[in-house]
Amino acid sequence: MAINLVYKGPQTRGECWQETVINALPDTKWHTWPHVPVPEQVDAIIAWTLPDNTFETYPNVKAVFSVGAGVDQLQPDRIPDTIKLIRLIDPSLTLQMQTYVLSSVMMIHRDHFLYQSQKAQRCWQQHNVALPHECTVSILGLGELGKAVASQLSSLGFRVNGWSRSAKQLDGVSTFHGQQGLSDMLANTHILVSLLPLTEETKGLINADTLATLPKGASVINAGRGEQIVDDDLLAALDSGHIQYAILDVFKHEPLAESHPYWTHPRVHVTPHIASITRNDTAGQRLAENLLRWQQGQPMIGEVNKQRGY
Ligand code: NAP
Ligand code: GLV
């Protein structure tokens, strides 16, 4: 079957992906949103977000491809049962996330916040250096990204915990699941990293209670989704000194408002949702591979369980 596609997104990415897809599947019909001559003939949509009336406009769509690893922004629960939802799984996303979390853990572990504040006062003062095996990093989410991040930190000598919905085993990582598992893990954590998808269950998970379960002086890194943190609770925990540092890549509202207290907080580091960015070259290859699998009747890579939301 020749696949009839609509792409919604930036032009440069669209041109790159169109070329890659047409090279792999020359009979594909590629359209750019919203210029679609016969919407009833569209089989699949590639997008980051979709307007509410999408499935009325394109009534015969059979698959939606997220341009990223996450799918919360596509609201999986409003995608009809008959339509497959596919997220991006790409080694280049995993590698970027490993380097983002590693650099963030190191920023905390090697006291760069402290030396930055000392620099502002031209203060030459040395502090003890902790070794990796004296630092416990706990990862929320042991999926494509969490597993790779956990294994890398473990290979560098950090003590690593990981929490997931279902029980897991991972070399060099102490694993936890469920509510009790979460509390046990938090109580034994120096640096907490969120690599969770955003679902009804993970929304607001990092709140006053969970932060209070962390030992005094723990730090938080969020590269999952902004809504997993209750911002006022994190700011209160930072201001009371219970939480030492926060490194945040994702926010409830993006771009982060100019007036948001995170921008000016001396113990918060902000990055603009760059922990792991979809690359046109590698992601285009992944898309073409998946379309080929679909055309050949094989399961696609990254198919989302819409009920679960990830
Ligand atoms: P994934 O492979 O689907 O893994 C998700 C993990 O979270 C799984 O281990 C899952 O547990 C766990 N999980 C989900 N709900 C849970 C719950 N209620 N309680 C405990 N554990 C739960 O996802 P991924 O590819 O690793 O990506 C994770 C997220 O990272 C994405 O959804 C996206 O939001 C975010 N992300 C951010 C950036 C960025 O630039 N900041 C880039 C890419 C992705 P099970 O294994 O038991 O199912
Ligand atoms: C980015 O946040 C992604 O989900 O790929």
Short mmCIF file of N, CA and C and ligand atoms in Angstrom, two decimals, residues 48 66-73 88 93 223-225 250 273 276-278, ligand 2:
data_model
loop_
_atom_site.label_atom_id
_atom_site.label_comp_id
_atom_site.label_asym_id
_atom_site.label_seq_id
_atom_site.Cartn_x
_atom_site.Cartn_y
_atom_site.Cartn_z
N TRP A 48 3.70 17.28 16.49
CA TRP A 48 4.00 17.43 17.93
C TRP A 48 2.68 17.64 18.68
N SER A 66 4.35 10.83 16.86
CA SER A 66 4.85 11.99 17.63
C SER A 66 6.25 12.31 17.13
N VAL A 67 6.56 13.60 17.01
CA VAL A 67 7.92 13.95 16.59
C VAL A 67 8.90 13.86 17.76
N GLY A 68 8.41 13.54 18.95
CA GLY A 68 9.31 13.41 20.10
C GLY A 68 9.08 12.09 20.82
N ALA A 69 9.84 11.92 21.93
CA ALA A 69 9.71 10.71 22.75
C ALA A 69 8.40 10.72 23.52
N GLY A 70 7.99 11.91 23.97
CA GLY A 70 6.77 12.03 24.77
C GLY A 70 5.54 12.16 23.88
N VAL A 71 4.38 11.80 24.45
CA VAL A 71 3.14 11.89 23.68
C VAL A 71 2.05 12.65 24.43
N ASP A 72 2.34 13.11 25.67
CA ASP A 72 1.31 13.78 26.46
C ASP A 72 0.72 14.97 25.72
N GLN A 73 1.56 15.67 24.93
CA GLN A 73 1.11 16.87 24.22
C GLN A 73 0.12 16.53 23.11
N LEU A 88 8.66 8.57 19.38
CA LEU A 88 9.99 8.46 18.78
C LEU A 88 10.94 7.76 19.74
N LEU A 93 18.40 10.42 20.81
CA LEU A 93 17.68 11.03 21.94
C LEU A 93 18.23 10.50 23.26
N ALA A 223 13.95 16.36 33.83
CA ALA A 223 14.01 16.38 32.37
C ALA A 223 12.85 15.56 31.81
N GLY A 224 11.83 15.31 32.66
CA GLY A 224 10.64 14.57 32.21
C GLY A 224 9.64 15.56 31.61
N ARG A 225 8.71 16.02 32.43
CA ARG A 225 7.77 17.07 32.02
C ARG A 225 7.53 17.99 33.21
N VAL A 250 12.29 21.33 31.96
CA VAL A 250 10.91 21.33 31.47
C VAL A 250 10.01 22.03 32.49
N HIS A 273 14.25 23.33 27.71
CA HIS A 273 13.77 22.08 27.12
C HIS A 273 14.72 21.59 26.01
N SER A 276 17.08 16.72 25.43
CA SER A 276 17.18 15.76 24.34
C SER A 276 16.25 16.24 23.22
N ILE A 277 16.86 16.70 22.16
CA ILE A 277 16.10 17.34 21.08
C ILE A 277 16.01 16.40 19.89
N THR A 278 14.83 16.36 19.27
CA THR A 278 14.65 15.53 18.07
C THR A 278 15.56 16.05 16.95
C1 GLV B 2 10.85 16.03 24.20
O1 GLV B 2 10.52 16.54 25.21
C2 GLV B 2 10.36 14.77 23.73
O2 GLV B 2 9.36 14.29 24.27
O3 GLV B 2 10.95 14.22 22.79
#
